[in-house]
Amino acid sequence: QSVLTQPPSASGTPGQRVTISCSGSSSNIGGNTVSWYQQLPETAPKLLIYMNNQRPSGVPDRFSGSKSDTSASLAISGLQSEDEADYYCATWDDSLKGVVFGGGTKLTVL
Amino acid sequence: QVQLVQSGAEVKKPGASVRVSCKASGYTFTSYEINWVRQATGQGLEWMGWMEPNTGNTAYAEDFRGRVTMTRSTSTATAYLELSNLRSDDTAVYFCARGAGADYFYYHLDVWGKGTTVTVSS
């Protein structure tokens, strides 16, 4: 059971906009910034979004993040087939004193 | 370029210990924490803990305390994860990842190793 809650799956057609939610509590998302990671099949996770809405160099602006209170969201616009991957949210948890992850969302591009 | 290169796959028997290495390059090793995250087949990401290369200080997730040790060699810019008393459910891919962010508020993992597969089987 993950500390952060994500839907197990999401889907969309090419060109569509999809969002993935991440729900937590006051000890984690409510008090800290959120990061998102993309994991393509059989590869290591890759940082996609940090500090709620910042993109590392090289990440397309089709990816965006937001946070409100104890929830966060990842939005992907102009969906492409190569976006098919698992997506994880993460943050620091002040009570557990460590990094916590969501259970991951498998994105399927139909 | 900044990268973390991990050691190769391991096969261990239940009750044994395993040590995984993570060699950093392209940045100042002592300036960033090294985190360890594992992923069982078909499962999500699980944070195991971190190590501060500058001081050797560590913080472990509660689920692993007593079985995990994180160390480093500053001369070779290499971090190590040792997990003891292995069980079958420790079979997973183990990733090292660099921690970034001025403090916990901003914390994120910005560079990841490719992972090391550890298989525990009798």
mmCIF file of C-alpha atoms in Angstrom:
data_model
loop_
_atom_site.group_PDB
_atom_site.id
_atom_site.type_symbol
_atom_site.label_atom_id
_atom_site.label_comp_id
_atom_site.label_asym_id
_atom_site.label_seq_id
_atom_site.Cartn_x
_atom_site.Cartn_y
_atom_site.Cartn_z
ATOM 1 C CA GLN A 1 0.000 0.000 0.000
ATOM 2 C CA SER A 2 1.643 3.207 -1.197
ATOM 3 C CA VAL A 3 1.558 6.399 0.860
ATOM 4 C CA LEU A 4 0.530 8.439 -2.183
ATOM 5 C CA THR A 5 -2.521 7.359 -4.179
ATOM 6 C CA GLN A 6 -2.545 7.254 -7.965
ATOM 7 C CA PRO A 7 -5.025 5.633 -10.361
ATOM 8 C CA PRO A 8 -3.526 2.350 -11.595
ATOM 9 C CA SER A 9 -4.239 3.122 -15.228
ATOM 10 C CA ALA A 10 -5.006 5.924 -17.656
ATOM 11 C CA SER A 11 -5.436 6.044 -21.391
ATOM 12 C CA GLY A 12 -5.866 8.408 -24.302
ATOM 13 C CA THR A 13 -5.631 8.654 -28.049
ATOM 14 C CA PRO A 14 -2.835 10.416 -29.932
ATOM 15 C CA GLY A 15 -3.157 14.178 -29.681
ATOM 16 C CA GLN A 16 -5.421 14.028 -26.655
ATOM 17 C CA ARG A 17 -4.742 15.565 -23.227
ATOM 18 C CA VAL A 18 -4.605 13.251 -20.230
ATOM 19 C CA THR A 19 -4.143 13.937 -16.543
ATOM 20 C CA ILE A 20 -2.885 11.685 -13.781
ATOM 21 C CA SER A 21 -3.732 12.471 -10.172
ATOM 22 C CA CYS A 22 -1.714 11.923 -7.007
ATOM 23 C CA SER A 23 -3.305 12.223 -3.578
ATOM 24 C CA GLY A 24 -1.518 12.466 -0.245
ATOM 25 C CA SER A 25 -1.793 14.141 3.134
ATOM 26 C CA SER A 26 -0.606 17.130 5.117
ATOM 27 C CA SER A 27 2.602 15.345 6.109
ATOM 28 C CA ASN A 28 3.719 14.816 2.539
ATOM 29 C CA ILE A 29 2.166 16.630 -0.450
ATOM 30 C CA GLY A 30 0.540 19.200 1.820
ATOM 31 C CA GLY A 31 3.893 20.366 3.132
ATOM 32 C CA ASN A 32 6.380 19.681 0.348
ATOM 33 C CA THR A 33 6.814 19.904 -3.395
ATOM 34 C CA VAL A 34 5.993 17.031 -5.727
ATOM 35 C CA SER A 35 8.065 15.369 -8.410
ATOM 36 C CA TRP A 36 6.979 13.074 -11.237
ATOM 37 C CA TYR A 37 8.912 10.272 -12.907
ATOM 38 C CA GLN A 38 8.407 8.516 -16.219
ATOM 39 C CA GLN A 39 9.435 4.875 -16.514
ATOM 40 C CA LEU A 40 9.470 3.441 -20.015
ATOM 41 C CA PRO A 41 9.328 -0.355 -20.250
ATOM 42 C CA GLU A 42 12.468 -2.072 -18.996
ATOM 43 C CA THR A 43 14.240 1.190 -18.168
ATOM 44 C CA ALA A 44 15.085 3.231 -15.094
ATOM 45 C CA PRO A 45 12.741 6.014 -13.966
ATOM 46 C CA LYS A 46 13.455 9.457 -15.382
ATOM 47 C CA LEU A 47 12.712 12.769 -13.688
ATOM 48 C CA LEU A 48 9.875 14.466 -15.557
ATOM 49 C CA ILE A 49 8.687 17.240 -13.229
ATOM 50 C CA TYR A 50 10.152 18.622 -10.002
ATOM 51 C CA MET A 51 9.104 21.307 -7.529
ATOM 52 C CA ASN A 52 5.468 20.748 -8.594
ATOM 53 C CA ASN A 53 5.751 22.260 -12.071
ATOM 54 C CA GLN A 54 9.376 22.572 -13.178
ATOM 55 C CA ARG A 55 10.659 20.608 -16.161
ATOM 56 C CA PRO A 56 14.293 19.465 -16.377
ATOM 57 C CA SER A 57 16.129 20.391 -19.508
ATOM 58 C CA GLY A 58 15.042 18.198 -22.399
ATOM 59 C CA VAL A 59 11.552 17.392 -21.134
ATOM 60 C CA PRO A 60 8.966 18.605 -23.666
ATOM 61 C CA ASP A 61 6.551 21.320 -22.582
ATOM 62 C CA ARG A 62 3.716 18.904 -23.347
ATOM 63 C CA PHE A 63 4.307 17.693 -19.794
ATOM 64 C CA SER A 64 3.116 19.926 -16.959
ATOM 65 C CA GLY A 65 2.528 19.554 -13.250
ATOM 66 C CA SER A 66 0.402 21.246 -10.636
ATOM 67 C CA LYS A 67 -0.329 20.963 -6.934
ATOM 68 C CA SER A 68 -3.202 22.040 -4.733
ATOM 69 C CA ASP A 69 -3.329 21.351 -0.987
ATOM 70 C CA THR A 70 -2.719 17.610 -0.586
ATOM 71 C CA SER A 71 -3.082 16.607 -4.231
ATOM 72 C CA ALA A 72 -1.011 16.945 -7.369
ATOM 73 C CA SER A 73 -1.569 16.299 -11.055
ATOM 74 C CA LEU A 74 0.503 15.526 -14.108
ATOM 75 C CA ALA A 75 -0.921 16.622 -17.453
ATOM 76 C CA ILE A 76 0.263 15.408 -20.818
ATOM 77 C CA SER A 77 -1.013 17.289 -23.841
ATOM 78 C CA GLY A 78 -0.657 16.283 -27.486
ATOM 79 C CA LEU A 79 -0.357 12.636 -26.426
ATOM 80 C CA GLN A 80 2.159 10.597 -28.436
ATOM 81 C CA SER A 81 2.729 6.870 -28.698
ATOM 82 C CA GLU A 82 6.121 7.230 -27.038
ATOM 83 C CA ASP A 83 4.414 8.578 -23.917
ATOM 84 C CA GLU A 84 3.187 5.067 -23.154
ATOM 85 C CA ALA A 85 4.891 4.364 -19.831
ATOM 86 C CA ASP A 86 4.427 4.131 -16.081
ATOM 87 C CA TYR A 87 4.254 7.434 -14.210
ATOM 88 C CA TYR A 88 5.053 7.900 -10.528
ATOM 89 C CA CYS A 89 4.571 10.854 -8.213
ATOM 90 C CA ALA A 90 6.836 11.354 -5.195
ATOM 91 C CA THR A 91 7.527 13.757 -2.374
ATOM 92 C CA TRP A 92 9.134 13.992 1.048
ATOM 93 C CA ASP A 93 7.084 12.799 4.015
ATOM 94 C CA ASP A 94 7.754 14.769 7.207
ATOM 95 C CA SER A 95 6.306 12.054 9.474
ATOM 96 C CA LEU A 96 8.063 9.094 7.875
ATOM 97 C CA LYS A 97 11.193 11.191 7.296
ATOM 98 C CA GLY A 98 11.764 9.808 3.850
ATOM 99 C CA VAL A 99 10.766 9.860 0.204
ATOM 100 C CA VAL A 100 7.356 8.398 -0.570
ATOM 101 C CA PHE A 101 6.052 7.320 -3.957
ATOM 102 C CA GLY A 102 2.659 6.785 -5.485
ATOM 103 C CA GLY A 103 1.813 3.307 -6.668
ATOM 104 C CA GLY A 104 2.266 4.316 -10.292
ATOM 105 C CA THR A 105 -0.090 4.870 -13.213
ATOM 106 C CA LYS A 106 0.233 2.873 -16.407
ATOM 107 C CA LEU A 107 -0.541 5.143 -19.354
ATOM 108 C CA THR A 108 -1.770 3.462 -22.521
ATOM 109 C CA VAL A 109 -1.902 5.330 -25.815
ATOM 110 C CA LEU A 110 -4.772 3.801 -27.765
ATOM 111 C CA GLN B 1 27.797 14.004 -18.415
ATOM 112 C CA VAL B 2 26.351 13.213 -15.018
ATOM 113 C CA GLN B 3 25.818 9.504 -14.618
ATOM 114 C CA LEU B 4 25.497 6.716 -12.086
ATOM 115 C CA VAL B 5 26.837 3.326 -13.167
ATOM 116 C CA GLN B 6 25.684 0.314 -11.197
ATOM 117 C CA SER B 7 27.193 -3.122 -10.754
ATOM 118 C CA GLY B 8 25.898 -6.224 -12.472
ATOM 119 C CA ALA B 9 23.149 -8.649 -11.645
ATOM 120 C CA GLU B 10 23.401 -10.850 -8.565
ATOM 121 C CA VAL B 11 21.884 -14.203 -7.619
ATOM 122 C CA LYS B 12 21.833 -15.017 -3.906
ATOM 123 C CA LYS B 13 20.434 -17.693 -1.637
ATOM 124 C CA PRO B 14 17.981 -16.891 1.154
ATOM 125 C CA GLY B 15 19.786 -15.705 4.257
ATOM 126 C CA ALA B 16 22.775 -14.385 2.337
ATOM 127 C CA SER B 17 23.836 -10.756 1.866
ATOM 128 C CA VAL B 18 24.268 -8.748 -1.306
ATOM 129 C CA ARG B 19 26.267 -5.619 -2.053
ATOM 130 C CA VAL B 20 25.408 -3.362 -4.983
ATOM 131 C CA SER B 21 27.661 -0.530 -6.106
ATOM 132 C CA CYS B 22 26.866 2.781 -7.775
ATOM 133 C CA LYS B 23 29.745 4.773 -9.302
ATOM 134 C CA ALA B 24 29.148 8.474 -9.837
ATOM 135 C CA SER B 25 30.785 10.621 -12.486
ATOM 136 C CA GLY B 26 30.353 14.033 -14.050
ATOM 137 C CA TYR B 27 29.718 15.900 -10.792
ATOM 138 C CA THR B 28 31.110 16.375 -7.283
ATOM 139 C CA PHE B 29 30.197 13.133 -5.545
ATOM 140 C CA THR B 30 30.204 14.607 -2.053
ATOM 141 C CA SER B 31 27.709 17.355 -2.893
ATOM 142 C CA TYR B 32 24.575 15.225 -3.365
ATOM 143 C CA GLU B 33 22.905 12.412 -1.420
ATOM 144 C CA ILE B 34 22.687 8.981 -2.992
ATOM 145 C CA ASN B 35 19.281 7.350 -2.572
ATOM 146 C CA TRP B 36 18.431 3.697 -3.092
ATOM 147 C CA VAL B 37 15.055 2.693 -4.536
ATOM 148 C CA ARG B 38 13.913 -0.810 -5.369
ATOM 149 C CA GLN B 39 11.243 -2.228 -7.644
ATOM 150 C CA ALA B 40 9.941 -5.766 -7.549
ATOM 151 C CA THR B 41 8.747 -7.217 -10.838
ATOM 152 C CA GLY B 42 5.495 -5.598 -11.899
ATOM 153 C CA GLN B 43 5.420 -3.447 -8.768
ATOM 154 C CA GLY B 44 5.984 0.201 -7.899
ATOM 155 C CA LEU B 45 8.972 2.110 -6.581
ATOM 156 C CA GLU B 46 10.012 1.712 -2.943
ATOM 157 C CA TRP B 47 12.454 4.117 -1.257
ATOM 158 C CA MET B 48 15.022 2.325 0.901
ATOM 159 C CA GLY B 49 17.026 5.221 2.258
ATOM 160 C CA TRP B 50 19.814 7.641 1.517
ATOM 161 C CA MET B 51 23.450 8.307 2.287
ATOM 162 C CA GLU B 52 25.253 11.630 2.436
ATOM 163 C CA PRO B 53 28.612 11.031 0.701
ATOM 164 C CA ASN B 54 30.268 14.000 2.408
ATOM 165 C CA THR B 55 29.703 12.750 5.958
ATOM 166 C CA GLY B 56 28.646 9.140 5.541
ATOM 167 C CA ASN B 57 25.422 9.919 7.411
ATOM 168 C CA THR B 58 22.521 7.673 6.506
ATOM 169 C CA ALA B 59 18.747 7.503 6.874
ATOM 170 C CA TYR B 60 16.907 4.252 6.262
ATOM 171 C CA ALA B 61 13.249 3.544 5.612
ATOM 172 C CA GLU B 62 11.643 1.752 8.531
ATOM 173 C CA ASP B 63 10.965 -1.406 6.515
ATOM 174 C CA PHE B 64 14.689 -1.961 5.989
ATOM 175 C CA ARG B 65 16.224 -0.883 9.300
ATOM 176 C CA GLY B 66 18.383 -3.609 10.736
ATOM 177 C CA ARG B 67 19.040 -5.243 7.357
ATOM 178 C CA VAL B 68 20.365 -2.420 5.193
ATOM 179 C CA THR B 69 23.686 -0.602 5.228
ATOM 180 C CA MET B 70 24.623 2.246 2.891
ATOM 181 C CA THR B 71 28.268 3.246 2.630
ATOM 182 C CA ARG B 72 30.596 5.050 0.258
ATOM 183 C CA SER B 73 34.148 5.470 -0.960
ATOM 184 C CA THR B 74 34.895 9.105 -1.653
ATOM 185 C CA SER B 75 38.190 8.206 -3.324
ATOM 186 C CA THR B 76 36.366 6.277 -6.047
ATOM 187 C CA ALA B 77 33.072 8.235 -5.937
ATOM 188 C CA THR B 78 31.176 5.032 -5.353
ATOM 189 C CA ALA B 79 28.169 4.352 -3.147
ATOM 190 C CA TYR B 80 27.297 0.919 -1.853
ATOM 191 C CA LEU B 81 24.080 -0.752 -0.751
ATOM 192 C CA GLU B 82 24.298 -3.880 1.365
ATOM 193 C CA LEU B 83 21.185 -5.864 2.219
ATOM 194 C CA SER B 84 21.483 -8.791 4.591
ATOM 195 C CA ASN B 85 19.384 -11.798 5.571
ATOM 196 C CA LEU B 86 17.898 -11.891 2.078
ATOM 197 C CA ARG B 87 14.420 -13.293 1.503
ATOM 198 C CA SER B 88 12.662 -14.273 -1.693
ATOM 199 C CA ASP B 89 10.629 -11.063 -1.582
ATOM 200 C CA ASP B 90 13.852 -9.050 -1.807
ATOM 201 C CA THR B 91 14.039 -10.139 -5.442
ATOM 202 C CA ALA B 92 13.888 -6.821 -7.280
ATOM 203 C CA VAL B 93 15.725 -4.256 -9.360
ATOM 204 C CA TYR B 94 17.701 -1.900 -7.139
ATOM 205 C CA PHE B 95 18.293 1.654 -8.380
ATOM 206 C CA CYS B 96 20.599 4.315 -7.047
ATOM 207 C CA ALA B 97 19.487 7.897 -7.623
ATOM 208 C CA ARG B 98 20.990 11.291 -6.894
ATOM 209 C CA GLY B 99 19.055 13.492 -4.515
ATOM 210 C CA ALA B 100 18.574 17.144 -5.413
ATOM 211 C CA GLY B 101 16.886 20.114 -3.768
ATOM 212 C CA ALA B 102 18.030 22.671 -1.235
ATOM 213 C CA ASP B 103 16.124 20.900 1.547
ATOM 214 C CA TYR B 104 13.387 18.313 2.073
ATOM 215 C CA PHE B 105 10.744 20.735 0.793
ATOM 216 C CA TYR B 106 12.221 20.649 -2.702
ATOM 217 C CA TYR B 107 13.591 17.101 -2.663
ATOM 218 C CA HIS B 108 13.603 15.061 -5.867
ATOM 219 C CA LEU B 109 15.722 12.398 -7.572
ATOM 220 C CA ASP B 110 17.284 13.903 -10.656
ATOM 221 C CA VAL B 111 19.710 11.264 -11.944
ATOM 222 C CA TRP B 112 19.156 7.516 -11.823
ATOM 223 C CA GLY B 113 21.353 4.496 -12.387
ATOM 224 C CA LYS B 114 20.135 1.812 -14.794
ATOM 225 C CA GLY B 115 19.411 -0.614 -11.987
ATOM 226 C CA THR B 116 20.841 -3.867 -10.655
ATOM 227 C CA THR B 117 18.752 -7.016 -10.647
ATOM 228 C CA VAL B 118 19.024 -9.036 -7.440
ATOM 229 C CA THR B 119 17.463 -12.471 -7.481
ATOM 230 C CA VAL B 120 17.024 -14.397 -4.236
ATOM 231 C CA SER B 121 16.417 -18.073 -4.827
ATOM 232 C CA SER B 122 17.340 -21.360 -3.230
#
